[in-house]
């Protein structure tokens, strides 16, 4: 296997909380034990929600925790052209189609929910006449571009990915991927020429990431990432899904619920060791 490369990849659309601290500290520690590299990637494709002060706060919080990463940091917002080229490859293979439905149209016609509980897109625009769709695009009508997930899965056949804690060496478990349960996901958004799924897969490959470490809430999304890796013939990293940090009502911490941030904790007198202690990581070296 190529030499280990791990990454922490936050989105600068809010302040980091204890859940991010767990992810960053575990990833850095595994990189250290594997004698691997630790990279930081700023996932700032959502230009409407990204703010420079959140990027600065990420650097401040991670340094405060005692983490060091390689420079230069990769900013996804500098890579829209690359993502567009990957999307074009799928378009050329007939695996992406334009979808003109509004969010409320799709929700109203949804057929069940995806693994995140969001309405499952019923595939309405998959059946549009191609000429009609081209005409609408030519008049400047905005579209999301969706992956024809079933057709894409048929092209690549059965998919699986490996899950193991990098150290101490866990017995790897194979998880069969079921991308169909996500339906036809949006890979190129109306407002951004990419999506989380597309850019994360392209950049993990670009940066040679061998071990992806992320929270358990992202395990199901890995089905789509595995499918994209197979379609683009990219290497498949090992995956580790770490535990989530819950609040006192048992809900996972979230930026949108304004869970207490690391900077709030710091301002109220917490030290980096207090963070490690709260996360049950005090035995890890800093
Ligand atoms: N940027 C994502 C987040 O902040 C995580 C990306 C990943 O680990 O794949 O939730």
Coordinates of C-alpha atoms and ligand atoms in Angstrom, one line a residue:
X1 CA 0.0 0.0 0.0
X2 CA 1.2 3.6 -0.7
X3 CA 2.3 5.5 2.3
X4 CA -0.5 6.6 4.6
X5 CA -2.2 9.9 4.1
X6 CA -5.1 11.1 6.3
X7 CA -7.1 14.3 6.3
X8 CA -9.4 16.4 8.3
X9 CA -11.9 18.2 6.0
X10 CA -14.1 20.7 7.7
X11 CA -16.6 23.0 6.0
X12 CA -16.2 26.6 7.1
X13 CA -19.9 27.4 7.5
X14 CA -19.9 27.6 11.2
X15 CA -17.6 27.2 14.2
X16 CA -16.1 23.8 15.1
X17 CA -17.5 22.0 18.1
X18 CA -16.4 18.9 20.1
X19 CA -17.5 16.5 17.3
X20 CA -15.0 18.2 15.0
X21 CA -12.3 18.1 17.7
X22 CA -12.8 14.3 18.1
X23 CA -12.5 13.8 14.3
X24 CA -9.5 16.0 14.0
X25 CA -7.7 14.6 17.0
X26 CA -8.3 11.0 16.1
X27 CA -7.3 11.5 12.5
X28 CA -4.1 13.3 13.5
X29 CA -3.3 10.6 16.1
X30 CA -3.8 7.8 13.6
X31 CA -1.6 9.6 11.1
X32 CA 1.1 9.8 13.7
X33 CA 0.8 6.1 14.7
X34 CA 0.9 5.1 11.0
X35 CA 3.8 7.3 10.3
X36 CA 1.7 8.9 7.7
X37 CA 0.8 12.5 6.6
X38 CA -1.9 14.6 8.1
X39 CA -3.6 17.0 5.7
X40 CA -6.2 19.7 6.2
X41 CA -8.7 20.4 3.5
X42 CA -11.2 23.3 3.6
X43 CA -14.5 22.1 2.1
X44 CA -15.7 25.6 1.1
X45 CA -17.8 24.8 -2.1
X46 CA -20.9 26.3 -0.6
X47 CA -19.8 29.9 -1.3
X48 CA -23.1 31.3 0.1
X49 CA -22.5 29.9 3.6
X50 CA -18.7 29.9 3.7
X51 CA -17.2 32.9 5.6
X52 CA -13.5 33.8 5.9
X53 CA -13.8 34.2 9.6
X54 CA -14.9 30.6 9.9
X55 CA -11.8 29.5 8.0
X56 CA -9.6 31.6 10.3
X57 CA -11.4 30.1 13.3
X58 CA -10.7 26.5 12.0
X59 CA -7.0 27.3 11.9
X60 CA -7.1 28.9 15.4
X61 CA -9.0 26.1 17.0
X62 CA -6.9 23.3 15.5
X63 CA -3.6 25.1 16.5
X64 CA -5.0 25.6 20.0
X65 CA -5.6 21.8 20.1
X66 CA -1.9 21.4 19.3
X67 CA -2.4 20.0 15.8
X68 CA -0.1 20.6 12.9
X69 CA -0.8 19.9 9.2
X70 CA 1.1 20.2 6.0
X71 CA 1.0 23.4 3.9
X72 CA -0.5 24.4 1.6
X73 CA -4.0 23.7 2.7
X74 CA -6.3 22.6 -0.1
X75 CA -9.3 24.9 -0.5
X76 CA -12.1 23.2 -2.6
X77 CA -13.3 26.6 -3.9
X78 CA -10.1 26.8 -6.0
X79 CA -11.0 23.6 -7.8
X80 CA -14.4 24.1 -9.5
X81 CA -12.9 23.6 -12.9
X82 CA -11.5 20.2 -11.9
X83 CA -14.9 19.1 -10.5
X84 CA -16.6 20.3 -13.7
X85 CA -14.2 18.1 -15.8
X86 CA -15.1 15.1 -13.7
X87 CA -18.8 15.9 -14.1
X88 CA -18.3 16.1 -17.8
X89 CA -16.9 12.6 -17.9
X90 CA -20.1 11.3 -16.4
X91 CA -22.2 13.4 -18.8
X92 CA -20.3 12.0 -21.7
X93 CA -21.2 8.5 -20.5
X94 CA -24.9 9.4 -20.2
X95 CA -24.9 9.0 -16.4
X96 CA -25.8 12.6 -15.5
X97 CA -29.1 14.3 -16.4
X98 CA -30.4 17.8 -15.8
X99 CA -33.2 18.2 -13.3
X100 CA -35.4 21.2 -13.4
X101 CA -37.5 20.3 -10.3
X102 CA -37.5 22.8 -7.5
X103 CA -36.9 21.5 -4.0
X104 CA -40.6 21.6 -3.2
X105 CA -41.5 19.8 -6.4
X106 CA -39.1 17.0 -5.5
X107 CA -40.3 16.9 -1.9
X108 CA -44.0 16.8 -2.9
X109 CA -43.4 13.8 -5.2
X110 CA -40.8 12.0 -3.0
X111 CA -40.9 8.2 -2.9
X112 CA -39.8 7.6 0.7
X113 CA -36.6 9.0 2.2
X114 CA -32.9 8.5 1.8
X115 CA -30.6 7.3 4.6
X116 CA -30.4 10.8 6.0
X117 CA -34.1 11.0 6.2
X118 CA -34.4 13.5 3.3
X119 CA -37.1 13.0 0.6
X120 CA -36.0 10.5 -2.0
X121 CA -36.1 12.1 -5.5
X122 CA -38.6 10.1 -7.6
X123 CA -36.5 10.4 -10.9
X124 CA -39.0 12.7 -12.6
X125 CA -36.5 14.5 -14.9
X126 CA -34.7 11.2 -15.8
X127 CA -37.6 10.7 -18.2
X128 CA -37.5 14.1 -19.9
X129 CA -37.1 14.1 -23.6
X130 CA -33.4 14.9 -24.3
X131 CA -34.2 17.5 -26.9
X132 CA -36.6 19.3 -24.6
X133 CA -34.0 19.3 -21.8
X134 CA -31.4 20.7 -24.2
X135 CA -33.8 23.4 -25.3
X136 CA -34.5 24.4 -21.7
X137 CA -30.8 24.5 -20.9
X138 CA -30.1 26.6 -24.0
X139 CA -32.7 29.2 -22.9
X140 CA -30.7 29.6 -19.6
X141 CA -33.0 27.6 -17.4
X142 CA -31.1 26.5 -14.3
X143 CA -30.7 22.8 -13.5
X144 CA -29.2 20.5 -10.9
X145 CA -27.4 17.6 -12.5
X146 CA -28.3 14.2 -11.0
X147 CA -26.5 10.9 -11.2
X148 CA -28.6 8.2 -12.8
X149 CA -27.7 6.0 -9.8
X150 CA -29.3 2.8 -11.1
X151 CA -27.6 3.0 -14.5
X152 CA -24.3 3.9 -12.9
X153 CA -24.5 1.0 -10.5
X154 CA -25.2 -1.4 -13.3
X155 CA -22.1 -0.2 -15.1
X156 CA -19.8 -1.0 -12.2
X157 CA -21.5 -4.0 -10.6
X158 CA -21.4 -5.0 -7.0
X159 CA -19.5 -2.5 -4.7
X160 CA -18.0 -2.8 -1.3
X161 CA -15.6 -0.8 0.9
X162 CA -13.3 -1.7 3.7
X163 CA -13.8 -0.4 7.2
X164 CA -11.2 -0.7 9.9
X165 CA -9.7 1.3 12.6
X166 CA -6.3 2.2 11.3
X167 CA -4.6 1.4 14.7
X168 CA -4.5 -0.7 16.6
X169 CA -5.0 -2.8 13.6
X170 CA -8.6 -3.8 13.6
X171 CA -9.8 -6.8 11.5
X172 CA -11.1 -5.1 8.4
X173 CA -14.8 -5.4 7.7
X174 CA -16.2 -5.3 4.3
X175 CA -19.4 -3.3 3.8
X176 CA -21.4 -3.8 0.7
X177 CA -22.4 -0.5 -0.7
X178 CA -26.0 0.2 -1.7
X179 CA -26.0 3.5 -3.6
X180 CA -29.5 2.9 -4.9
X181 CA -30.9 3.8 -1.5
X182 CA -29.8 7.4 -2.1
X183 CA -31.7 7.6 -5.4
X184 CA -30.4 10.0 -8.1
X185 CA -28.2 12.3 -6.0
X186 CA -27.4 15.8 -7.2
X187 CA -23.7 15.9 -8.3
X188 CA -23.7 19.4 -9.8
X189 CA -25.9 22.0 -8.1
X190 CA -27.7 24.9 -9.6
X191 CA -25.8 27.3 -7.4
X192 CA -22.4 25.6 -7.3
X193 CA -20.7 23.7 -10.1
X194 CA -20.2 20.6 -7.9
X195 CA -21.6 18.9 -4.7
X196 CA -20.2 17.5 -1.5
X197 CA -20.2 13.9 -3.0
X198 CA -18.3 14.8 -6.2
X199 CA -15.7 17.1 -4.7
X200 CA -14.9 14.8 -1.7
X201 CA -14.2 11.8 -4.0
X202 CA -12.2 13.8 -6.5
X203 CA -10.1 15.4 -3.8
X204 CA -9.5 12.3 -1.7
X205 CA -8.0 10.8 -4.8
X206 CA -6.1 13.9 -5.8
X207 CA -4.5 14.1 -2.4
X208 CA -3.7 10.4 -2.3
X209 CA -5.8 9.9 0.9
X210 CA -5.4 6.3 2.0
X211 CA -7.5 6.4 5.2
X212 CA -10.7 8.4 5.4
X213 CA -11.8 9.0 8.9
X214 CA -15.2 10.6 9.5
X215 CA -18.2 10.3 11.8
X216 CA -20.7 7.4 11.8
X217 CA -23.3 9.8 10.4
X218 CA -21.4 9.7 7.1
X219 CA -21.2 6.0 6.8
X220 CA -24.2 5.7 4.4
X221 CA -22.9 8.5 2.2
X222 CA -19.9 6.4 1.5
X223 CA -22.1 4.2 -0.7
X224 CA -22.2 7.0 -3.2
X225 CA -18.5 7.8 -2.8
X226 CA -17.7 4.1 -3.6
X227 CA -19.8 4.3 -6.7
X228 CA -18.1 7.4 -7.9
X229 CA -14.6 6.0 -7.2
X230 CA -15.6 2.9 -9.3
X231 CA -17.0 5.1 -12.1
X232 CA -13.8 7.2 -12.3
X233 CA -11.5 4.3 -11.6
X234 CA -10.0 6.0 -8.6
X235 CA -8.4 4.1 -5.7
X236 CA -10.6 3.3 -2.8
X237 CA -9.3 4.4 0.6
X238 CA -9.9 2.5 3.9
X239 CA -12.8 4.0 5.9
X240 CA -13.1 4.5 9.6
X241 CA -16.3 5.9 11.1
X242 CA -15.8 7.2 14.5
X243 CA -18.4 7.6 17.3
X244 CA -20.4 10.8 17.4
X245 CA -20.5 13.3 20.3
X246 CA -24.1 13.8 21.5
X247 CA -25.6 16.6 23.5
X248 CA -27.4 16.1 26.7
X249 CA -30.6 15.4 24.8
X250 CA -28.9 12.6 22.8
X251 CA -28.7 14.6 19.6
X252 CA -25.5 14.8 17.6
X253 CA -23.8 18.2 17.9
X254 CA -24.4 20.4 14.9
X255 CA -23.5 23.8 13.7
X256 CA -27.0 24.6 12.7
X257 CA -28.3 24.0 16.2
X258 CA -25.4 26.2 17.4
X259 CA -23.9 23.5 19.6
X260 CA -21.3 25.0 21.9
X261 CA -18.2 25.8 19.9
X262 CA -14.6 25.2 20.7
X263 CA -14.1 28.9 20.8
X264 CA -16.9 29.3 23.4
X265 CA -15.3 26.5 25.5
X266 CA -11.9 28.2 25.2
X267 CA -13.4 31.6 26.2
X268 CA -15.0 29.9 29.3
X269 CA -11.6 28.7 30.4
X270 CA -11.3 25.2 28.9
X271 CA -7.8 24.0 28.0
X272 CA -7.0 21.6 25.2
X273 CA -6.6 18.9 27.8
X274 CA -10.1 19.6 29.0
X275 CA -11.3 18.9 25.5
X276 CA -9.3 15.7 25.3
X277 CA -10.7 14.6 28.7
X278 CA -14.2 15.4 27.7
X279 CA -13.7 13.3 24.5
X280 CA -12.1 10.4 26.4
X281 CA -8.8 11.0 24.6
X282 CA -6.6 12.0 27.4
X283 CA -4.3 9.0 26.9
X284 CA -3.6 10.2 23.3
X285 CA -0.4 12.3 23.1
X286 CA -1.0 15.9 22.1
Ligands
LIG1 N1 -16.8 18.5 5.1 C1 -17.5 17.5 5.7 C2 -18.0 18.1 7.1 O1 -17.5 19.1 7.6 C3 -16.8 16.3 6.0 C4 -16.1 15.7 4.9 C5 -15.7 14.2 5.0 O2 -15.2 13.8 6.0 O3 -15.9 13.5 4.0 O4 -19.0 17.6 7.6

